[in-house]
Short mmCIF file of C-alpha atoms and ligand atoms in Angstrom, two decimals:
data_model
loop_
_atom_site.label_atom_id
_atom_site.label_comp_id
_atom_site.label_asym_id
_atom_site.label_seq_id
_atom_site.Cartn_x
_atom_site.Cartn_y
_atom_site.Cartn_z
CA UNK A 6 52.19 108.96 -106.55
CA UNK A 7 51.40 104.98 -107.44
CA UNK A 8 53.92 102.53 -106.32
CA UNK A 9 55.96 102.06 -108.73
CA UNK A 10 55.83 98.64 -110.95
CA UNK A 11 58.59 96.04 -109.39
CA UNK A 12 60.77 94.86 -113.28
CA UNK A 13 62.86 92.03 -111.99
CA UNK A 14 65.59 91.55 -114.42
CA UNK A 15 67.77 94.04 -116.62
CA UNK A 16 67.82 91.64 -119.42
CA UNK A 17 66.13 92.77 -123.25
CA UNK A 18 63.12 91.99 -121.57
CA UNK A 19 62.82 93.66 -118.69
CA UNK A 20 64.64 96.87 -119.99
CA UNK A 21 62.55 97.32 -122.56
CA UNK A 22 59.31 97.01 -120.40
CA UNK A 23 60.99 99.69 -117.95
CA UNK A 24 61.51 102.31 -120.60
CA UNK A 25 58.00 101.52 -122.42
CA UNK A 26 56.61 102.45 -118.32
CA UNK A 27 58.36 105.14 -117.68
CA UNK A 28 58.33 107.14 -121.19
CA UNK A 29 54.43 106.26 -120.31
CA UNK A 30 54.66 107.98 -116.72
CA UNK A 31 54.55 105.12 -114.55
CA UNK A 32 57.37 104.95 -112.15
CA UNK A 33 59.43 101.70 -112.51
CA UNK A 34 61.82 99.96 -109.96
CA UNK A 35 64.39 97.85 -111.97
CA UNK A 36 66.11 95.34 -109.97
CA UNK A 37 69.33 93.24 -111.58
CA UNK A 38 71.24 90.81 -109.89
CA UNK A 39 74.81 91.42 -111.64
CA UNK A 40 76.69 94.65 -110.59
CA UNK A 41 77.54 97.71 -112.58
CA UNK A 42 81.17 95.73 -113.04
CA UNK A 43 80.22 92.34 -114.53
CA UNK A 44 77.03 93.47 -116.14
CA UNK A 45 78.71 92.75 -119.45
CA UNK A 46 80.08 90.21 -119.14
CA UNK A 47 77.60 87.57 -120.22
CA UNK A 48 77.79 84.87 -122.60
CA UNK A 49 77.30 85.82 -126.43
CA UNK A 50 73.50 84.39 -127.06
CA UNK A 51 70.52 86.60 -129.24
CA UNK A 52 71.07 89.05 -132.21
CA UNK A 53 69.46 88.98 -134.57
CA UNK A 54 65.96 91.46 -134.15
CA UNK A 55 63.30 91.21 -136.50
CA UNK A 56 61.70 93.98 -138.00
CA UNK A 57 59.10 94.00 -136.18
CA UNK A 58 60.97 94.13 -133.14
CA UNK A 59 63.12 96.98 -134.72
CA UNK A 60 60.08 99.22 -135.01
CA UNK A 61 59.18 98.63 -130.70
CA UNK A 62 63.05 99.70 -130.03
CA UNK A 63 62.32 102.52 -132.16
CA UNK A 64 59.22 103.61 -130.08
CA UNK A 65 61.63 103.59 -126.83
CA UNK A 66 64.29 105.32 -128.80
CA UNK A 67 66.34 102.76 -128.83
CA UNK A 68 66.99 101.77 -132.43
CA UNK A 69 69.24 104.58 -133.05
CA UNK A 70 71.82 103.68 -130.34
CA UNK A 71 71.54 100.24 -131.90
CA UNK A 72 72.17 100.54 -135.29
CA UNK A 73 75.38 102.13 -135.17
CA UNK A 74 76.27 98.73 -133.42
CA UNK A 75 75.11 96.42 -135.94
CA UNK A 76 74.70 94.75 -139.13
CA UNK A 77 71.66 95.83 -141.64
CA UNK A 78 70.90 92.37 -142.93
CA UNK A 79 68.56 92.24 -145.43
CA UNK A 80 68.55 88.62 -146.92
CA UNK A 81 68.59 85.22 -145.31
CA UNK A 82 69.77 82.27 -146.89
CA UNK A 83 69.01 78.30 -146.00
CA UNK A 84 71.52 76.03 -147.51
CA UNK A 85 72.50 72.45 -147.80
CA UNK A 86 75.67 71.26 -146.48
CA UNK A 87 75.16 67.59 -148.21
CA UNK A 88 75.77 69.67 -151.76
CA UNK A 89 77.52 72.32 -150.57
CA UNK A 90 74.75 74.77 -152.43
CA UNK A 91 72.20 77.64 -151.42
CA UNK A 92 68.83 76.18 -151.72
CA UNK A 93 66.64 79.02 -150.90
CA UNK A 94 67.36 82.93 -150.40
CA UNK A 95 64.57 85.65 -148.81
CA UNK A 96 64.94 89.31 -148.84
CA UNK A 97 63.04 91.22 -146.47
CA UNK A 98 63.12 94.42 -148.99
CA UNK A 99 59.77 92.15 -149.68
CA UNK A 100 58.00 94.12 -146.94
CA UNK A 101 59.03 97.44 -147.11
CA UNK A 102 55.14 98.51 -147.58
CA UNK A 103 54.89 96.39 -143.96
CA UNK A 104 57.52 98.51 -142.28
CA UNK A 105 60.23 101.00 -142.22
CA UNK A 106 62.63 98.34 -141.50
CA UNK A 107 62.66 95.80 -144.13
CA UNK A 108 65.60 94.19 -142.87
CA UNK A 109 66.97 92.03 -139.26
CA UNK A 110 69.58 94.12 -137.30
CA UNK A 111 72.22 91.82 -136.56
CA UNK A 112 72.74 93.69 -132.95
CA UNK A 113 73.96 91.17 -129.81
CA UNK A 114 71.93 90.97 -126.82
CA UNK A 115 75.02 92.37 -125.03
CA UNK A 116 75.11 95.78 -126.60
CA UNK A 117 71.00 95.78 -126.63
CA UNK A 118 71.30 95.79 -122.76
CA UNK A 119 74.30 98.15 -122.82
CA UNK A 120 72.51 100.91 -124.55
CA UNK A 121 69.31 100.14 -123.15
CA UNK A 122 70.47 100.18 -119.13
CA UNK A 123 71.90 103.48 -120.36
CA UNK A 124 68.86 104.80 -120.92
CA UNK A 125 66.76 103.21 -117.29
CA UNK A 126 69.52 105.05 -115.60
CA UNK A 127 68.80 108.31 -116.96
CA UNK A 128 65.24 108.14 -117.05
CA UNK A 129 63.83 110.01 -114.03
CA UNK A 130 61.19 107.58 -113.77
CA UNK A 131 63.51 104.37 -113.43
CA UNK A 132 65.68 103.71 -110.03
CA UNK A 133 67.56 101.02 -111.52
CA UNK A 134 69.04 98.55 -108.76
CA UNK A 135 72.18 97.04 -110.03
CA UNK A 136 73.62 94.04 -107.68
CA UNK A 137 70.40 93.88 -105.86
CA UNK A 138 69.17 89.77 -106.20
CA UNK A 139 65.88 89.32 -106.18
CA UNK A 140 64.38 86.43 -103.62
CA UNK A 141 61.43 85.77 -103.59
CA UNK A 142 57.64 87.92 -102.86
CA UNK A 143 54.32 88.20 -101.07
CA UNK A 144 51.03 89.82 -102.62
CA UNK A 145 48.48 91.45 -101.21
CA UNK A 146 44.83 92.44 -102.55
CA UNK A 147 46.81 95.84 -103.59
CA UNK A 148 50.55 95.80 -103.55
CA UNK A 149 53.24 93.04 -103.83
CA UNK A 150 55.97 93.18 -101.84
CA UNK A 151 59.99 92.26 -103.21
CA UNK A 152 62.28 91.02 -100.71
CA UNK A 153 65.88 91.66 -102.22
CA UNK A 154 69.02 90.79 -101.29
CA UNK A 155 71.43 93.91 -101.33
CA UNK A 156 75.40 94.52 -102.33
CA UNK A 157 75.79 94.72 -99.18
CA UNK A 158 74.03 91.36 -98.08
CA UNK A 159 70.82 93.10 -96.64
CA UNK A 160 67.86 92.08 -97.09
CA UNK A 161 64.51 94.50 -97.87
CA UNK A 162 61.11 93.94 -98.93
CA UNK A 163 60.48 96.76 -102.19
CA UNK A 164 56.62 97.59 -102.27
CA UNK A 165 55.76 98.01 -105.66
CA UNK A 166 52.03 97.82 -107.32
CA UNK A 167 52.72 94.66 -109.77
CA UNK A 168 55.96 92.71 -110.34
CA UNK A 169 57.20 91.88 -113.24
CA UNK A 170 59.77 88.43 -114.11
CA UNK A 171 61.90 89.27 -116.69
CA UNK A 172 64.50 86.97 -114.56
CA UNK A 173 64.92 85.08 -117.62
CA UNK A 174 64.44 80.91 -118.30
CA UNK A 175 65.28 80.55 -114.33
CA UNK A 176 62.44 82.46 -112.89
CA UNK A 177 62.49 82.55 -109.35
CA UNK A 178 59.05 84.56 -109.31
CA UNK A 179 57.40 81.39 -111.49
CA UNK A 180 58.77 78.80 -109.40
CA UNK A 181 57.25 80.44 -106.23
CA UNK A 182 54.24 80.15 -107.94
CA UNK A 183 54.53 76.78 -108.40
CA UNK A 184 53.88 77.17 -112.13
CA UNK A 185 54.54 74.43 -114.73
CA UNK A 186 57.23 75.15 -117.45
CA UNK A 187 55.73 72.98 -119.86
CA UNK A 188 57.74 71.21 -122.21
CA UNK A 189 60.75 69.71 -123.46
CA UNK A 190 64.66 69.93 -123.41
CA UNK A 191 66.27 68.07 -126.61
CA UNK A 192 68.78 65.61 -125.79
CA UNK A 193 71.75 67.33 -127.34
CA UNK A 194 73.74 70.42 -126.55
CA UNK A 195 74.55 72.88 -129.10
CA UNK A 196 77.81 74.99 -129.03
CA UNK A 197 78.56 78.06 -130.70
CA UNK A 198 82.13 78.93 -132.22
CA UNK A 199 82.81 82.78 -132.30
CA UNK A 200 85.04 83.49 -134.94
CA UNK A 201 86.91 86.40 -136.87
CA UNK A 202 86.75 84.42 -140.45
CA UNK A 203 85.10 86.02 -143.29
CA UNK A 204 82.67 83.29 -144.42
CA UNK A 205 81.30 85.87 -147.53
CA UNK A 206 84.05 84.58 -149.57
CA UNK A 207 82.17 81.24 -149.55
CA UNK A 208 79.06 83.09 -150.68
CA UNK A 209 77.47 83.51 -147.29
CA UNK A 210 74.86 85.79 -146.51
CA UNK A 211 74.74 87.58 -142.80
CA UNK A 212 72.28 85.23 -141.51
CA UNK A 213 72.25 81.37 -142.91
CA UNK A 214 70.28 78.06 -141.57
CA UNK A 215 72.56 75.18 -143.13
CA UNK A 216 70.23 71.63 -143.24
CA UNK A 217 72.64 68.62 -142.82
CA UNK A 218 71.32 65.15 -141.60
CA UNK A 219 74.97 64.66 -139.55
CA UNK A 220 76.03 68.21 -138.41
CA UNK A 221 73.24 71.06 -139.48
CA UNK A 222 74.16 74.23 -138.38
CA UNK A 223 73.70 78.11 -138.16
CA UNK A 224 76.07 81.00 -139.09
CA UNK A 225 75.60 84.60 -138.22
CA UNK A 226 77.89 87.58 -139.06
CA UNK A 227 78.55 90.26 -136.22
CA UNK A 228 79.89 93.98 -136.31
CA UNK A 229 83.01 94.18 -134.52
CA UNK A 230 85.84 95.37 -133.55
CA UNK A 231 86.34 92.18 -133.83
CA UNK A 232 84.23 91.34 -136.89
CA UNK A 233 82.97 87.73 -136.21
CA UNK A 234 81.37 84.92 -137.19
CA UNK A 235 79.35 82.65 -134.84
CA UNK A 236 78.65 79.25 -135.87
CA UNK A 237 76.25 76.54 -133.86
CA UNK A 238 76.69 73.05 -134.38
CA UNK A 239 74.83 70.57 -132.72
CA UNK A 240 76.60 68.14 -129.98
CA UNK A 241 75.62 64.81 -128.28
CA UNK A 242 74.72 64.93 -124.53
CA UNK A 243 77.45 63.03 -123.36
CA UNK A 244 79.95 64.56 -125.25
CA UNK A 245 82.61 65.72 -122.85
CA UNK A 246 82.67 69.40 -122.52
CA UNK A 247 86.65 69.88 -122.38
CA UNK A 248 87.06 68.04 -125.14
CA UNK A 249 84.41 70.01 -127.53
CA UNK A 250 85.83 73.26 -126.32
CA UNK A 251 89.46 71.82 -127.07
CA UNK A 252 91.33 74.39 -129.51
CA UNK A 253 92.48 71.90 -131.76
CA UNK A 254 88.82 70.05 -131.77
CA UNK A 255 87.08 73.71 -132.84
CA UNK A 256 89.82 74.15 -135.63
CA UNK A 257 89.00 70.79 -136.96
CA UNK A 258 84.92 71.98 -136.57
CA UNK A 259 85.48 74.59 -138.71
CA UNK A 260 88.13 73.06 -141.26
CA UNK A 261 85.53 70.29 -141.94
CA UNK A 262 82.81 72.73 -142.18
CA UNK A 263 84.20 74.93 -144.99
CA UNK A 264 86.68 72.44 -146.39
CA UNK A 265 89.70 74.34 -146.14
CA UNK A 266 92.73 73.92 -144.27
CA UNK A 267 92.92 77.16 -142.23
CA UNK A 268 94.18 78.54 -139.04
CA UNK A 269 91.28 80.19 -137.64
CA UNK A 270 91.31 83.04 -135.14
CA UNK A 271 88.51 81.88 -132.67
CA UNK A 272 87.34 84.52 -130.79
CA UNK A 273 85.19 82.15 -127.69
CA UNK A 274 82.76 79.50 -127.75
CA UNK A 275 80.23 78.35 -125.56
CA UNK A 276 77.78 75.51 -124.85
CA UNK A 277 74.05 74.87 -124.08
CA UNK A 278 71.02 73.26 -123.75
CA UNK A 279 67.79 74.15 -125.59
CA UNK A 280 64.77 73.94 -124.14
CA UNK A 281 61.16 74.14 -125.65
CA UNK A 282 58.65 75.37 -122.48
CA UNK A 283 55.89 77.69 -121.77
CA UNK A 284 54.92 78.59 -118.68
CA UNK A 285 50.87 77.07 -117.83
CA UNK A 286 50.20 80.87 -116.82
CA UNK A 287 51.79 83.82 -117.37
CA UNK A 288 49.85 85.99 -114.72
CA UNK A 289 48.89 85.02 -111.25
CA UNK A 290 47.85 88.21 -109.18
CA UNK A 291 49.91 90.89 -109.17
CA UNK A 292 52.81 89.18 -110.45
CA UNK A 293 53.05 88.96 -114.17
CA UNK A 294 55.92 86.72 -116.21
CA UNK A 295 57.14 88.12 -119.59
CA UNK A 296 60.01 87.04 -121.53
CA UNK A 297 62.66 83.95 -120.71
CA UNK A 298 60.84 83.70 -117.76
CA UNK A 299 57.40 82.78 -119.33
CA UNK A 300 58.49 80.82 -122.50
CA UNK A 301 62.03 79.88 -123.94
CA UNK A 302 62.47 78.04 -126.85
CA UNK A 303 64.83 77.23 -129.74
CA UNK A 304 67.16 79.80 -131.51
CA UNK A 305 66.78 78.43 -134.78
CA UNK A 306 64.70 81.65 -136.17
CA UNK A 307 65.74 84.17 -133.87
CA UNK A 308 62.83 84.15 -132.08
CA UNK A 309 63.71 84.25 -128.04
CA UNK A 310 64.48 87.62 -127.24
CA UNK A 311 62.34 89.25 -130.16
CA UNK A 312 58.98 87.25 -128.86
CA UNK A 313 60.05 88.49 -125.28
CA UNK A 314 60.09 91.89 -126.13
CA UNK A 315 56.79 91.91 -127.76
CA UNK A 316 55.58 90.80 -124.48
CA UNK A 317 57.43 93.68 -123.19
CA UNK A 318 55.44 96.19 -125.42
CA UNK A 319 52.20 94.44 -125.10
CA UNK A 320 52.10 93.96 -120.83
CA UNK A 321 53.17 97.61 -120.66
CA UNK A 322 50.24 99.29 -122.73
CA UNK A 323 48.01 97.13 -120.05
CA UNK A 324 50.06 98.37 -117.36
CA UNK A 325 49.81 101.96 -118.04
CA UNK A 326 46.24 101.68 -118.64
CA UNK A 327 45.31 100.38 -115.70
CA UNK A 328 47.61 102.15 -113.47
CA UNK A 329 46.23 105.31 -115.44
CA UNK A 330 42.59 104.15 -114.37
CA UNK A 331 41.41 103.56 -118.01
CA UNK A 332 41.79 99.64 -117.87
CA UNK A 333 40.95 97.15 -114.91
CA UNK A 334 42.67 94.40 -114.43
CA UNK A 335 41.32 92.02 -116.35
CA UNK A 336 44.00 93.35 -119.11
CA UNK A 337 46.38 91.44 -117.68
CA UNK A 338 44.24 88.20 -118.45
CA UNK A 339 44.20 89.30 -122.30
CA UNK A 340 47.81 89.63 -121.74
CA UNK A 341 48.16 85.89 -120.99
CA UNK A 342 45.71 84.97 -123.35
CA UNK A 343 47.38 86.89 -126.35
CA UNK A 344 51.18 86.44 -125.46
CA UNK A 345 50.51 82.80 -124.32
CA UNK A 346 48.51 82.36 -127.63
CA UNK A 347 52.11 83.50 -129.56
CA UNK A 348 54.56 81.18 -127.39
CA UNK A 349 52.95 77.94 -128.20
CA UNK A 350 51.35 78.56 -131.54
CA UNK A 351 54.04 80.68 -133.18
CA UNK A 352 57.28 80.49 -131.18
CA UNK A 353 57.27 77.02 -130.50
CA UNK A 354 55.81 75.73 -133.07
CA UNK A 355 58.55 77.44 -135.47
CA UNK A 356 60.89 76.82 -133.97
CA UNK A 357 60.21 73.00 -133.29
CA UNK A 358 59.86 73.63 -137.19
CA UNK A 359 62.95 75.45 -137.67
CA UNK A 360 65.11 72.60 -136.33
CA UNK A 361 63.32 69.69 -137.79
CA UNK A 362 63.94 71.11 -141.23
CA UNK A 363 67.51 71.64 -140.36
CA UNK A 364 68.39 67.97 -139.11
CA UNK A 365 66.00 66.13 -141.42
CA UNK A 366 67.48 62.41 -142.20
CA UNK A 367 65.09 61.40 -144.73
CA UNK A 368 66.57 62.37 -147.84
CA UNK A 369 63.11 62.37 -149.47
CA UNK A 370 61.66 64.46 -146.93
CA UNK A 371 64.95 66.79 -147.21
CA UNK A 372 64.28 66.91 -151.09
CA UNK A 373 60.63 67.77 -150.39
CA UNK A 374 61.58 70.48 -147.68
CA UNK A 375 64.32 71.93 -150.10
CA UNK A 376 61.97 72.31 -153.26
CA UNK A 377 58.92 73.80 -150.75
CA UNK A 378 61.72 76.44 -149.99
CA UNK A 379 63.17 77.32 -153.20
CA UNK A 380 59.18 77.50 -154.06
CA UNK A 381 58.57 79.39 -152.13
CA UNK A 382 61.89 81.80 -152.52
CA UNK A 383 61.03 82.13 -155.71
CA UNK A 384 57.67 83.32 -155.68
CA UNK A 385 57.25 87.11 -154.15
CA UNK A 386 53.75 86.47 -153.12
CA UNK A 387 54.89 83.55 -151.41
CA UNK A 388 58.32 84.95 -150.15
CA UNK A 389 56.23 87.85 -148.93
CA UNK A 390 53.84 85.82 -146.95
CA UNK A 391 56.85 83.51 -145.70
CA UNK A 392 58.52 87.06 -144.39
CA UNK A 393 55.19 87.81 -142.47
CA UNK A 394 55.68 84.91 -140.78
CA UNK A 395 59.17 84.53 -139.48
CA UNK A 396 59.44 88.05 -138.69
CA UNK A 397 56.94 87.77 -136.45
CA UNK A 398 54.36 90.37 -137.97
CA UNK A 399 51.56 87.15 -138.20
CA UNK A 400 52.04 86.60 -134.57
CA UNK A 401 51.82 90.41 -133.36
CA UNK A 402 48.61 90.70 -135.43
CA UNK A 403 47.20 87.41 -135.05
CA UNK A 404 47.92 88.53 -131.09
CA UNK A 405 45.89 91.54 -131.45
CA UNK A 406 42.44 89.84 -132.95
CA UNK A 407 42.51 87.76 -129.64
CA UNK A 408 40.05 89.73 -126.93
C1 FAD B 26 73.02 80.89 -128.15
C2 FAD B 26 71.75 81.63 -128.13
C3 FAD B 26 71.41 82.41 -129.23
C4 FAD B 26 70.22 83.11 -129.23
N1 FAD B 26 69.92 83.84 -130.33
C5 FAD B 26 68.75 84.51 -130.38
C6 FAD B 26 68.43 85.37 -131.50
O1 FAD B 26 69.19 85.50 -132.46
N2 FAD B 26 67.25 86.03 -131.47
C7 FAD B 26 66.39 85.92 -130.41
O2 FAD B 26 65.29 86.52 -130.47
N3 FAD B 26 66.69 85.15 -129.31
C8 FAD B 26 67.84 84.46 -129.26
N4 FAD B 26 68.16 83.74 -128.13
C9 FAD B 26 67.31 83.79 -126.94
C10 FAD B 26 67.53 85.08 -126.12
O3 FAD B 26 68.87 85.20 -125.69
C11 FAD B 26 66.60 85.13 -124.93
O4 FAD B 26 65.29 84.82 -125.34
C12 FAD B 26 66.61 86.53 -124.30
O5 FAD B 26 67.88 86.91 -123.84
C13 FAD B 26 65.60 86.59 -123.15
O6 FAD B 26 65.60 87.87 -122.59
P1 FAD B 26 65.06 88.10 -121.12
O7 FAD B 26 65.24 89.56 -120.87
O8 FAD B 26 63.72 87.49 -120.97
O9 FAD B 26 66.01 87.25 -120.16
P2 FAD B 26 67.59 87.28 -120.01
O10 FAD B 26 68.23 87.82 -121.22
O11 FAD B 26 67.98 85.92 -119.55
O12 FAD B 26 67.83 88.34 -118.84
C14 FAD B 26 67.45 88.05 -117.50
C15 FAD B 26 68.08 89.08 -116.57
O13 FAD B 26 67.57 88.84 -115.25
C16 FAD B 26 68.64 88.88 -114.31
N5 FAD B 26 68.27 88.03 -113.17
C17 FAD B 26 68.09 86.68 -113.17
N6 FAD B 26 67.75 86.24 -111.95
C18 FAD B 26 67.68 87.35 -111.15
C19 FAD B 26 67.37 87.54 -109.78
N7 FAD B 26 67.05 86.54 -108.96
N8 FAD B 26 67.41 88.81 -109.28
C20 FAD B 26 67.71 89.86 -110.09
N9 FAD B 26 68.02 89.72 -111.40
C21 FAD B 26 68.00 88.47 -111.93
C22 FAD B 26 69.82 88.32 -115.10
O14 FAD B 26 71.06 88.67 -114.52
C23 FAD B 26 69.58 88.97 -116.48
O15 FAD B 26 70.17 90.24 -116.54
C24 FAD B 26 69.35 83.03 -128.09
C25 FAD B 26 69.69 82.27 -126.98
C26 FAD B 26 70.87 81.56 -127.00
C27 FAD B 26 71.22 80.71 -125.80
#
């Protein structure tokens, strides 16, 4: 039997490639650092998956474990905090000749991983390594070799026939190979207030990008128990973390935000830095980088963990068909080429987008960017077209025309 392919990381990423392997008969050892007991609990960060995205989870099976755990959210809304007023609403029922799901499931990465590790475990094909912590590798003209640290502090060298990084943004595998992250980081942190408020009395939509020139922000609706809220607000660099995450200080956050006096029920909040980088190659060898690990970016658009798992789908039709002897490797290159293509030309440069429209100053750039949207709204051609694009269907099939 072939070695099986080394998946470092049971993030999205790195699930999804395992269960795209194995349903595909190649054997799969999945190695995560965090044990069976503190697996979940992780910092709220992606949810909302893009059609596109929703038709891959569909392919593993996945999608119907998942949406039981979410919200079908059709429509999108951008507004502007300066007039209090929607500028600009999309509805992805637009593309329902592009897909059988014309909508984003509002799903969190947490219960993506949930169901998904669910399924590695009982997949035959998948020995799934929970508290193992990966460390670092050697390759050889026909196997690579993982040395792991165990649970119980051993370490061992797993032979496998490529490894994957899906180790997410810190990437031990692509600092071994001494690969730029090419980049930026912005100079301000961003935290996110989870909170059990419903904000569709103020006419909110389940997904909303809110352009201010002080304070823009994003809100996103969740499924519960509890049903939540999370709201991102942009923060200077130096502000002092204690003080931002102060109760009183998030109240006040929110109470400005909506103009209300209220006693919220915050549910958690977090804080982080965003980072715009690619990695200058996303295969070296036998060792192949998908995901966080090759390319993180923005969440303005929703973009991190959907892009990611694209890559997922993509590097494990090459896999299969060259550990299946119909492909050599030189798949892997059009890998790079293709998935690199996507992170710089579509990820980042949306989401680079996606912000700048969001804090715009100038108000008669703002103006501009508000009547280009409402255009564009308007107009189902255009709406359509606009759809293509931030659900990521241009980039998949712009992807595919690259040889
Ligand atoms: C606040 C926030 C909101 C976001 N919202 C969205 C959104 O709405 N839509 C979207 O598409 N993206 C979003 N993103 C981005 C998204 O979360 C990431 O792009 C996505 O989680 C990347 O998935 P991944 O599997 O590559 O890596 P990760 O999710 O980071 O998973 C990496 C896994 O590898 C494991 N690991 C790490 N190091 C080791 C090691 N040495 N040995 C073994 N295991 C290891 C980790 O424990 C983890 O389980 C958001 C990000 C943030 C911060």
């Amino acid at each position: 039997m072939t070695s099986p392919v080394v998946v470092v990381g049971a993030g999205p990423v790195g699930l999804c490639l395992s269960l795209a392997l194995a349903q595909a008969d190649v054997p799969v050892t999945l190695i995560e650092a965090m044990a069976d007991g503190n697996f979940l609990d992780q910092v709220p960060r992606a949810g909302s998956n893009h059609p596109t995205t929703l038709e891959f989870f569909d392919r593993i099976g996945l999608y119907a474990n998942l949406e039981p755990r979410g919200i079908v959210a059709p429509r999108f809304a951008y507004w502007d905090r300066q007039d209090n007023a929607r500028i600009a609403e999309f509805d992805h029922a637009l593309l329902k000749d592009d897909t059988r799901f014309p909508y984003v499931l509002q799903c969190e990465r947490i219960k993506i991983i949930e169901e998904a590790l669910q399924m590695a475990k009982a997949h035959p094909l998948i020995e799934v390594r929970m508290a193992t912590e990966f460390l670092g590798f050697e390759q050889t003209a026909d196997a690579v070799l993982a040395r792991v640290k165990t649970a119980g502090g051993e370490t061992e060298t797993i032979r496998g026939s490529y490894l994957v990084s899906c180790e997410g943004a810190r990437s031990i595998a692509r600092k071994d190979l001494g690969l730029e992250f090419e980049g930026f980081t912005y100079p301000e942190r961003t935290i996110n207030i989870e909170v059990a408020y419903d904000f569709r009395a103020h006419g909110y939509t389940e997904r909303n990008y809110i352009s201010d020139p002080v304070e823009y922000s994003n809100l996103f609706h969740w499924k519960g128990p509890p049903d939540r809220w999370r709201i991102h607000f942009p923060t200077a660099i130096d502000d002092d973390e204690n003080e931002l995450k102060r109760p009183e200080a998030l109240q006040g956050r929110l109470r400005r935000f909506l103009g209300i006096e209220h006693e919220f029920e915050i549910c958690g909040c977090n804080l982080y830095t965003v980072h715009q980088r690619v990695a200058a190659k996303f295969r070296v060898g036998r060792v192949v980088l998908a995901g966080d690990a090759a390319h993180v970016n923005s969440p303005i658009g929703g973009m991190g963990l959907n892009s990611g798992v694209h890559d997922a789908f993509n590097l494990a039709d090459k896999l299969t068909r060259i550990l299946h002897g119909e492909a050599d490797e030189a798949e892997l290159d059009r890998y790079e080429r293709q998935r690199r293509h996507v992170a710089v030309q579509h990820t980042q440069a949306q989401t680079i987008r996606n912000k700048r429209l969001l804090a715009e100053r100038d108000p008669a750039v703002r103006h501009k960017n508000h009547d280009e949207l409402r255009r564009q709204a308007e107009d189902p051609v255009l709406a359509r077209k606009f759809l293509l694009r931030t659900a990521l269907f241009d980039s998949l099939r712009e992807a595919e025309r690259i040889a």
